[in-house]
Coordinates of C-alpha atoms in Angstrom, one line a residue:
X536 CA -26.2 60.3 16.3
X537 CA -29.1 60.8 19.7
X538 CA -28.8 62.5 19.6
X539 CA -29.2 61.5 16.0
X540 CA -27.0 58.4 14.9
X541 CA -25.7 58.1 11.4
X542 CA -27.5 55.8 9.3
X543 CA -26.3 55.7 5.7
X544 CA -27.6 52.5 4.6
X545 CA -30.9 52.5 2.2
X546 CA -34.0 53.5 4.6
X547 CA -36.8 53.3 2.0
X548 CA -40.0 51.8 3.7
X549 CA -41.4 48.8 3.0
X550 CA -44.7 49.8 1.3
X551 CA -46.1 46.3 0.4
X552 CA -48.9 45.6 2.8
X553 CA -50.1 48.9 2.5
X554 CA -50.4 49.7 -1.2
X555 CA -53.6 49.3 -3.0
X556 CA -52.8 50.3 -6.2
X557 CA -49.4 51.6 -7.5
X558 CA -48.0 54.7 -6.8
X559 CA -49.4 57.2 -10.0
X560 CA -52.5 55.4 -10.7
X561 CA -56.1 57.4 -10.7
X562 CA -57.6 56.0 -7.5
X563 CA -59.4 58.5 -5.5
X564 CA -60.6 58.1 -2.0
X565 CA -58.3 54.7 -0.9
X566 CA -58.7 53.9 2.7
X567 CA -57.4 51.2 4.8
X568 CA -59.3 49.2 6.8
X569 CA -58.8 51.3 9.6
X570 CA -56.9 54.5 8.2
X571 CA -57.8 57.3 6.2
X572 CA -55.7 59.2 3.4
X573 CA -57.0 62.2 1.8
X574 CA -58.6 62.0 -1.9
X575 CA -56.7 61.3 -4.4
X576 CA -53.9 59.7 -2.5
X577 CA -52.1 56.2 -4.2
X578 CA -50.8 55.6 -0.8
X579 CA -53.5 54.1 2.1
X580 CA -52.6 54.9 5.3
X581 CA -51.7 52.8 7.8
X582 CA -53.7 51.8 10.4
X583 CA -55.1 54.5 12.9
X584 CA -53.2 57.0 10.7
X585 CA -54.3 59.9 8.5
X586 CA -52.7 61.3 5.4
X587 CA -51.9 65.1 5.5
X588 CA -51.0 67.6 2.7
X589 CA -47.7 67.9 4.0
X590 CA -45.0 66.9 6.4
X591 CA -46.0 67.9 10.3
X592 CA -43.0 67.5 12.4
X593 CA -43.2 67.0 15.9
X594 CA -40.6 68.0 18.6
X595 CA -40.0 65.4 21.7
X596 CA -38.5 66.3 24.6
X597 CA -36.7 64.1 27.8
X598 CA -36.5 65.1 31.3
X599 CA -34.3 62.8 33.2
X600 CA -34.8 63.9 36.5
X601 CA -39.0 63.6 36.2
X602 CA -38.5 60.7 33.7
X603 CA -41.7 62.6 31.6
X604 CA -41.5 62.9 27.7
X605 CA -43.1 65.0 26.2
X606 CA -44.6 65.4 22.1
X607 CA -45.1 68.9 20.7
X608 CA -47.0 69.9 17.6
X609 CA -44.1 72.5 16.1
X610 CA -47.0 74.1 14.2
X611 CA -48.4 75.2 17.0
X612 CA -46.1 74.4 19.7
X613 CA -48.9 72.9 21.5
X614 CA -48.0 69.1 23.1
X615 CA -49.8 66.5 22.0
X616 CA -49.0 63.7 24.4
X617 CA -46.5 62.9 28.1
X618 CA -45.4 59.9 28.4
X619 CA -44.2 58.9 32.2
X620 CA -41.2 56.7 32.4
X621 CA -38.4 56.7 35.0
X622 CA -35.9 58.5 34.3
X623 CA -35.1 58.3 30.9
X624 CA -31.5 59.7 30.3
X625 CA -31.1 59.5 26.4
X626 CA -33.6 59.7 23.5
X627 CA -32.4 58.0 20.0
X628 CA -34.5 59.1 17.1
X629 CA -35.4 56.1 14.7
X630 CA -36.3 56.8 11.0
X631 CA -37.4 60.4 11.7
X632 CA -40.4 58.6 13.4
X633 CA -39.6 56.4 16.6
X634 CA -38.0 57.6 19.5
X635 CA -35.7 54.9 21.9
X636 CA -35.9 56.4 25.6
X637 CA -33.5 54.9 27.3
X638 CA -34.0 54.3 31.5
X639 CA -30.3 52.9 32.7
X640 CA -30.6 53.2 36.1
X641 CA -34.4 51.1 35.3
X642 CA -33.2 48.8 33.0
X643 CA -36.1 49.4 30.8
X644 CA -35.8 50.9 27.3
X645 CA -39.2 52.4 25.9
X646 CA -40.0 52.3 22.3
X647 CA -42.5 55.5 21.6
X648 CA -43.9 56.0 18.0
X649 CA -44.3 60.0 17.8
X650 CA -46.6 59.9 15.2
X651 CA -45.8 61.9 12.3
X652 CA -43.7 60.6 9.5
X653 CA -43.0 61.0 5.7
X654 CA -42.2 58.2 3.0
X655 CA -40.6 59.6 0.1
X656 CA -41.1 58.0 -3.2
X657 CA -38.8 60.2 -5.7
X658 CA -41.1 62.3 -7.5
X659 CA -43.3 63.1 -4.3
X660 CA -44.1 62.1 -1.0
X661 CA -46.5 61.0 1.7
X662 CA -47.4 62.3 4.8
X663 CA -48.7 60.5 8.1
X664 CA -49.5 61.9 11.3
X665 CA -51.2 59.5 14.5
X666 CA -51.3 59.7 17.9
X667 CA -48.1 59.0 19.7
X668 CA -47.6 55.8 21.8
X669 CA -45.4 53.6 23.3
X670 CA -45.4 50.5 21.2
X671 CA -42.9 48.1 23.2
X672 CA -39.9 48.6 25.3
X673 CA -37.1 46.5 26.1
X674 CA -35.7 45.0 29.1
X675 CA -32.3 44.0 30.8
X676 CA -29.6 45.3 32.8
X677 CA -27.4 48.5 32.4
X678 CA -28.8 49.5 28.7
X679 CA -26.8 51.9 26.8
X680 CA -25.9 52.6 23.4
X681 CA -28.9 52.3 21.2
X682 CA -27.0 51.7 17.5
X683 CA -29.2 52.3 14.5
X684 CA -28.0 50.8 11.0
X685 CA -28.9 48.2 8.4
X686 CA -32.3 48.6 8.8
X687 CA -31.9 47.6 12.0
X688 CA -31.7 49.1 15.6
X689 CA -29.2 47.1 17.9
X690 CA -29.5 48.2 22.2
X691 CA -26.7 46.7 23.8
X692 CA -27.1 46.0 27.9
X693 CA -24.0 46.2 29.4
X694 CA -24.4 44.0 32.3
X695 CA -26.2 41.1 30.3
X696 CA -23.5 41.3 27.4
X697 CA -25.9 41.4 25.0
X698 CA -28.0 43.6 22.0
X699 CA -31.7 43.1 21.3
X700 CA -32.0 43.5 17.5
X701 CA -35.7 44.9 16.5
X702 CA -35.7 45.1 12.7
X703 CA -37.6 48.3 11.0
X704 CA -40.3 45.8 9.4
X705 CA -41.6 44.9 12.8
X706 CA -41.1 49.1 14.0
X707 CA -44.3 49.8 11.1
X708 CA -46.4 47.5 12.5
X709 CA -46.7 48.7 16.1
X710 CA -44.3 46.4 17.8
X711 CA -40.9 46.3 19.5
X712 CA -40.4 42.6 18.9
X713 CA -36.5 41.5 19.2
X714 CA -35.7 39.6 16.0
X715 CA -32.0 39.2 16.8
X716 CA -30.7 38.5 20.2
X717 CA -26.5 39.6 19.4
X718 CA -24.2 38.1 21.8
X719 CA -20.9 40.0 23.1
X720 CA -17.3 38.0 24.6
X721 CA -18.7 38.9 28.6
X722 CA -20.3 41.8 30.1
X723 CA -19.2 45.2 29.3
X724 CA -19.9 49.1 28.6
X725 CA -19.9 47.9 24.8
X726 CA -22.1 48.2 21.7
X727 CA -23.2 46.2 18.7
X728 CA -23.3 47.6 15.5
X729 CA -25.2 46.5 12.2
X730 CA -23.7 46.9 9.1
X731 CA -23.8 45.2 5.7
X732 CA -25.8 42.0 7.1
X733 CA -23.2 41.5 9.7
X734 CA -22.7 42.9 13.4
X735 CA -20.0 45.1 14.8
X736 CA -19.7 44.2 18.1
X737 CA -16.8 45.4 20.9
X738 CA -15.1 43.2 22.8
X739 CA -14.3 43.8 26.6
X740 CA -10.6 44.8 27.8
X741 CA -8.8 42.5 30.7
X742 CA -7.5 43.4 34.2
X743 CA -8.4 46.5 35.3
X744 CA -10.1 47.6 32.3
X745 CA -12.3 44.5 32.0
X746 CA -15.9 46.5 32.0
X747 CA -14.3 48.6 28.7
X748 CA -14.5 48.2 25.5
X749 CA -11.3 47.4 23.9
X750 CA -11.4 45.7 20.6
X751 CA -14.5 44.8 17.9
X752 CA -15.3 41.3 16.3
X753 CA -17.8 40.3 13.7
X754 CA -20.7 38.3 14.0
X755 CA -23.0 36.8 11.4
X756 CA -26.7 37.0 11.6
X757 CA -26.3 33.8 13.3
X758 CA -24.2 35.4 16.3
X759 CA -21.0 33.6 15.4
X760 CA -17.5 35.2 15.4
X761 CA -16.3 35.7 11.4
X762 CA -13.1 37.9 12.4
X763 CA -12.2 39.2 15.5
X764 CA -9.9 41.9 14.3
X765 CA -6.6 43.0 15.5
X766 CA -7.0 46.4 15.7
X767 CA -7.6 47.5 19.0
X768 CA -10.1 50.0 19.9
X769 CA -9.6 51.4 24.0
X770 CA -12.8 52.8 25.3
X771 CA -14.3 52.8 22.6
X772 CA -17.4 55.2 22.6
X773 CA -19.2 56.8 19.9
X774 CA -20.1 55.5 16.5
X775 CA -21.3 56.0 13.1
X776 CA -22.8 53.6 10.7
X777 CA -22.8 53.6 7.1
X778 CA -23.3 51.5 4.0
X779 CA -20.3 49.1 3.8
X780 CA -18.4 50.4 6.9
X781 CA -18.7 51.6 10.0
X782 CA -16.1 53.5 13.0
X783 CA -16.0 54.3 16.3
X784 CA -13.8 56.5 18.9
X785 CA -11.2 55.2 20.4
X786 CA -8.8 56.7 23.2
X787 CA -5.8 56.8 20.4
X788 CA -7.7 57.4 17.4
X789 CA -10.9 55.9 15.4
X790 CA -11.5 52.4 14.7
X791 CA -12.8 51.9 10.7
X792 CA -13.9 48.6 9.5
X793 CA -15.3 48.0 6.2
X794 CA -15.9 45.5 3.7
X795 CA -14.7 45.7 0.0
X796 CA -15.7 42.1 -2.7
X797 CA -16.7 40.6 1.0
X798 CA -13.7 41.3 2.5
X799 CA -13.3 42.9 5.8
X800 CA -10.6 44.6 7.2
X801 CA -10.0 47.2 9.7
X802 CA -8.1 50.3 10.4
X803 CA -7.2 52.7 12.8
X804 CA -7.7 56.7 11.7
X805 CA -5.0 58.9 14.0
X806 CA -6.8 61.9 15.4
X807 CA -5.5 65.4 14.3
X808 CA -2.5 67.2 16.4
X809 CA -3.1 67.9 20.5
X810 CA -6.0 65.5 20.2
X811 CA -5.8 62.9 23.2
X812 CA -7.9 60.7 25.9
X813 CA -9.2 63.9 27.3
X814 CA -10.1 65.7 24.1
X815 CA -11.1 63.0 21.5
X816 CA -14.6 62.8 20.5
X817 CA -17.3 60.8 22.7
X818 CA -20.2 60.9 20.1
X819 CA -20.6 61.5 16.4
X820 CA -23.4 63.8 15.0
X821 CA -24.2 63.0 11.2
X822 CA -26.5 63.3 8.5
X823 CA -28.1 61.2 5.7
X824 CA -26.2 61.7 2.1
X825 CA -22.8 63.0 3.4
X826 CA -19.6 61.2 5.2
X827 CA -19.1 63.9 7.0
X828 CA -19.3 63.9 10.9
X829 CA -19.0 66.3 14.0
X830 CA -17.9 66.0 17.7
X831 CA -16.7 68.3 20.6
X832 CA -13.2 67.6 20.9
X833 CA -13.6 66.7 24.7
X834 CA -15.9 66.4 27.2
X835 CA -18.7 69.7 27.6
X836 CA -16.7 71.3 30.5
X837 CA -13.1 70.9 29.3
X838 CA -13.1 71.3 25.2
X839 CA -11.6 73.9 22.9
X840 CA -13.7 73.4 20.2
X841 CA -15.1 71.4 17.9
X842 CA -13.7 68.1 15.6
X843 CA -14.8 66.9 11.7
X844 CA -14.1 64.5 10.5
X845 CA -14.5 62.8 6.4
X846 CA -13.6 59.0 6.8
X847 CA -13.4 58.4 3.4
X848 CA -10.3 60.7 3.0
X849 CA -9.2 60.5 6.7
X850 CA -9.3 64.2 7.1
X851 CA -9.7 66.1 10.3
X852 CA -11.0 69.8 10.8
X853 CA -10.7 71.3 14.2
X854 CA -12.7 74.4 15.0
X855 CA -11.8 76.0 17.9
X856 CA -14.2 78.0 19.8
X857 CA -14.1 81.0 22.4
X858 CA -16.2 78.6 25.0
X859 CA -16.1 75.4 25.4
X860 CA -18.7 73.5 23.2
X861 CA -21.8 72.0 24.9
X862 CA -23.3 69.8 21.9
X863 CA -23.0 70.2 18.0
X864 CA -24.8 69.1 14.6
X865 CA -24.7 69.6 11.2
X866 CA -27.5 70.8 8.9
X867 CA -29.2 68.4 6.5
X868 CA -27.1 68.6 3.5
X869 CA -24.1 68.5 6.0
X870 CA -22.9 72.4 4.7
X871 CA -23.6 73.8 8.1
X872 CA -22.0 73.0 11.5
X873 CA -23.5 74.0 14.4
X874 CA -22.5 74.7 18.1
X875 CA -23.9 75.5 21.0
X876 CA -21.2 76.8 23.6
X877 CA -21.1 77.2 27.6
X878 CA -21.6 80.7 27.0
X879 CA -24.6 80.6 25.7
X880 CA -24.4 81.3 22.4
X881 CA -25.2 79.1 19.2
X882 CA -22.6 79.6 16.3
X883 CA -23.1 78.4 12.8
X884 CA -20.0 77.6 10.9
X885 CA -19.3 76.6 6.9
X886 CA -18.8 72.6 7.8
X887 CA -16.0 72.9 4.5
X888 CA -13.9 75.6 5.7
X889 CA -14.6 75.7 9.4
X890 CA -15.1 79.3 9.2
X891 CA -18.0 81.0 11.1
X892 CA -20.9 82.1 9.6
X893 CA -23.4 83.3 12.2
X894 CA -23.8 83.5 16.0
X895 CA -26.7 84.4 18.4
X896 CA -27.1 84.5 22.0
X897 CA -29.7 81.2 22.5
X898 CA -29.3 80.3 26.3
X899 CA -30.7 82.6 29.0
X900 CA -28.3 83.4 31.9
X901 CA -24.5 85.0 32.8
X902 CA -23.3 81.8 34.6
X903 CA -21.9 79.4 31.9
X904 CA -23.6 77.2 30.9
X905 CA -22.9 73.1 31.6
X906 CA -25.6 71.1 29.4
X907 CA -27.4 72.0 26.3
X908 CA -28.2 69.8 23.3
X909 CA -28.9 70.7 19.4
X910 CA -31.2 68.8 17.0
X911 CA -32.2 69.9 13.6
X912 CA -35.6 69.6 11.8
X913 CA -35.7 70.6 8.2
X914 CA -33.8 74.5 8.6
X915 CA -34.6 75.2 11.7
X916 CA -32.1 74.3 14.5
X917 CA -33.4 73.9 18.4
X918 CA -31.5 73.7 21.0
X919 CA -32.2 73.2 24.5
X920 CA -31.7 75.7 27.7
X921 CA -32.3 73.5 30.6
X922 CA -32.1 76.0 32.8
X923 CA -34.9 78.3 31.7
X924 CA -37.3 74.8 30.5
X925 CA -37.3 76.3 26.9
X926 CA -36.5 75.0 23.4
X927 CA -34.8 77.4 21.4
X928 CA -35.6 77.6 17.4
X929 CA -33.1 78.9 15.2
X930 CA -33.5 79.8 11.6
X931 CA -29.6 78.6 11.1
X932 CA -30.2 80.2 7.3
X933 CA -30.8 83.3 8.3
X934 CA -28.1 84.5 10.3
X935 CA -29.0 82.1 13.3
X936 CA -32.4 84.2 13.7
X937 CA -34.1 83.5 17.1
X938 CA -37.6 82.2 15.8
X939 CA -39.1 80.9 18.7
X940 CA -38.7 80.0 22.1
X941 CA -40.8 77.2 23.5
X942 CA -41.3 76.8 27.1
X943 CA -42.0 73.5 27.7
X944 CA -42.0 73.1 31.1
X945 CA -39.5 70.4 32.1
X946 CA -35.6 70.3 32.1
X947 CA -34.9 68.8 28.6
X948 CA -31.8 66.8 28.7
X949 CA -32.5 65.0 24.9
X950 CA -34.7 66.4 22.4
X951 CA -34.8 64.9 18.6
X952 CA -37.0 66.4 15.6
X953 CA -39.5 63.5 13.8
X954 CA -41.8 63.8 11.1
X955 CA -39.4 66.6 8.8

C-alpha cells in the first residue's frame, strides 16, 4: 500500500483535546498552549505546530544503501530535514502524515512524523505543518510487513512471531507506544492485519515451508484464536485492508475474509487466466473511497503487465505492457492506473477499461531499467530513477507532462507523499 497500504476503514481524527470551541464558531486568534493557528481558525493547533492557509505536502525519500531519509518541501523542493538510520529498506506512509522506516537487517523500525498534515471536517479543512521527527521506533527481530488498518498500525517481526500494535490516538501525541502486543502460532515471514476490531493474522506452513505463511486465524483484541480458518493461503504476501474485510495474495489465488451480522468467513478469489506462482501479485496499491486495487503481475524483472483487481465483484483486469512493469498506483479517485516500466517510461491507463491514456519517457538511461517506485500526491504522480538520484513529477492529468525533476541526491528505493 508502501508503498501506500489500503486503508478503508473511517480515518477521521480525534479532535477532542485539541478543540477550543466548535468548529464554525466566531473565535479569532485561538492558540494552544504551545501551538499557533492563524486568525480566525476554530481549530488550535497542536503542539509545536502552526496552521497554514492550505495543505503543504512534503515528499520523503529512503536510501537503503546509506540508510538516510530525507523530507522535501514540494513547494520549493528544498529538504527540510535527514534523518540517519541504517538501512532502512521500506517506508510505509501512515495517515498521509507518519512515515514507518523499516531497518530488517537492524531490527529497528523508526516512526518519523513528517510534519505536514490536513484534517478534513466536511465543509472545510485544516492545515498543519511542523518540523519532522522521529517520534519512537520499534524493536525486535526480522521486521517486515508494516499493516495499516482499523485505526491501527500492526508491524509484524518475523523471527519473534509477533506484531506491535500502536493505535492512531497515541501517533497524534508524539509517541510510538505499543498498545497491542498480537501474538502469531511460531515464528514466520507473516503479518497481522486489523480489521473490524479483530486481527488477521497468518499462520506458518510445516516441513519445508515452515518459515511461510500458509493459512490466517483470528484473534480478538485479547490475542486469542476466534477461528482459525480453513482456507489456506501459501505464501501469502501482499494485503489490503478494508472496512469489514480484508485479502491477501496467495501462490493459487487471494485469500478474502470478511465479516457479515458478526460472522466471519473466508474465501479464496482464483486469479485470472496464465496467472501463477511466478506471475501473481506480491503487493497491492490502493486508494481511499474505491475497492479497486493494482499489482504487477510478477516480480519487476519477469512480468508482462499489470493486474486489477475489484473484490467485491471478484473481477480481474490484466493490462499487459511492452516492458515489464517496475511499480504501479492508482490516482486518488482510483480512475487512473499508473506504471512505471523497465524501459523507462511512465504510462497512464483508464483503471475501468485498461486502455492507455498517456505515456512519457520518466527514467534517464538506454539500459533497462531494474527498480523504480511511483507514489501519488494530490495529481501529481512521482516516481523515482535511482539511477540518476532524481524524483520525477508527473502531471498524470495532462498527458503525463514532465513537471519537475528533483535531484535529491541519494538512491531512492521508497518514496511516499504526506501532507496532500
Amino acid at each position: 500500500m508502501q508503498n501506500r497500504t489500503l486503508v478503508r476503514a473511517a480515518l477521521a481524527m480525534s479532535i477532542t483535546a485539541l478543540v477550543s470551541t466548535g468548529c464554525g464558531s466566531d473565535a479569532t486568534d485561538e492558540t494552544a498552549p504551545s501551538g499557533q493557528s492563524r486568525p480566525g481558525s476554530d481549530l488550535a493547533a497542536e503542539a509545536g505546530a502552526t496552521e497554514v492557509e492550505g495543505p503543504e505536502p512534503r515528499l520523503v525519500v529512503a536510501d537503503a544503501l546509506s540508510g538516510r531519509v530525507d523530507v522535501l518541501d514540494l513547494t520549493t523542493a528544498d529538504k527540510i530535514h535527514s534523518f540517519h538510520f541504517d538501512h532502512p529498506t521500506v517506508l510505509t506512509t501512515v495517515k498521509d502524515r507518519y512515515a514507518f522506516a523499516v531497518d530488517a537487517s537492524g531490527g529497528t523500525v523508526h516512526v518519523v512524523d513528517a510534519g505536514s498534515w490536513t484534517i478534513d471536517h466536511g465543509d472545510h479543512n485544516h492545515s498543519y505543518t511542523k518540523a519532522p521527527i522521529e517520534i519512537g521506533k520499534l524493536t525486535g527481530e526480522q521486521p517486515g510487513a508494516v499493516v495499516i488498518g482499523d485505526d491501527k498500525v500492526a508491524t509484524f517481526f518475523d523471527a519473534d512471531g509477533r506484531a506491535d500494535v500502536i493505535d492512531f490516538a497515541q501517533l497524534r501525541k508524539d509517541s510510538a507506544e505499543v498498545g497491542e502486543v498480537v501474538p502469531s502460532a511460531s515464528a514466520h515471514a507473516g503479518m497481522a492485519i486489523p480489521v473490524a476490531d479483530r486481527y488477521l493474522v497468518s499462520r506458518p506452513g510445516t516441513g519445508a515451508g515452515a518459515f511461510a505463511p500458509a493459512s490466517f486465524e483470528l484473534r480478538n483484541a485479547d490475542s486469542g484464536v476466534e477461528t482459525a480458518f480453513d482456507v489456506a493461503c501459501p505464501a501469502a504476501n501482499g494485503h489490503a485492508v478494508f472496512d469489514s474485510y480484508a485479502l491477501a495474495a496467495c501462490d493459487d489465488g487471494v485469500f478474502l475474509a470478511r465479516v457479515t451480522g458478526g460472522q466471519w468467513t473466508a474465501e479464496k478469489i482464483p486469479y485470472p487466466e496464465g496467472i501463477g506462482p511466478s506471475t501473481r501479485p506480491t503487493a497491492f496499491r490502493g486508494t481511499d473511497g474505491t475497492p479497486l486495487l493494482a499489482a504487477t503481475a510478477g516480480s519487476p524483472t519477469a512480468n508482462d503487465g499489470v493486474l486489477l483487481l475489484d473484490p467485491l465483484t471478484h473481477h480481474w483486469t490484466h493490462v499487459r505492457t511492452p516492458a515489464a512493469a517496475l511499480d504501479v498506483n492508482l490516482s486518488g479517485d482510483g480512475r487512473s492506473l499508473f506504471a512505471v516500466l523497465a524501459d523507462g517510461t511512465f504510462r497512464v491507463f483508464d483503471a475501468a477499461s485498461g486502455a492507455e491514456t498517456a505515456s512519457a519517457t520518466a527514467l534517464t538511461g538506454d539500459k533497462p531499467h531494474e527498480s523504480a517506485a511511483i507514489t501519488v500526491g494530490g495529481n501529481r504522480a512521482y516516481v523515482t530513477d535511482p539511477e540518476a538520484k532524481a524524483v520525477i513529477e508527473i502531471d498524470y492529468r495532462d498527458n503525463a507532462r514532465i513537471a519537475r525533476r528533483l535531484d535529491v541526491g541519494i538512491s531512492v528505493s521508497s518514496v511516499s507523499v504526506v501532507g496532500s
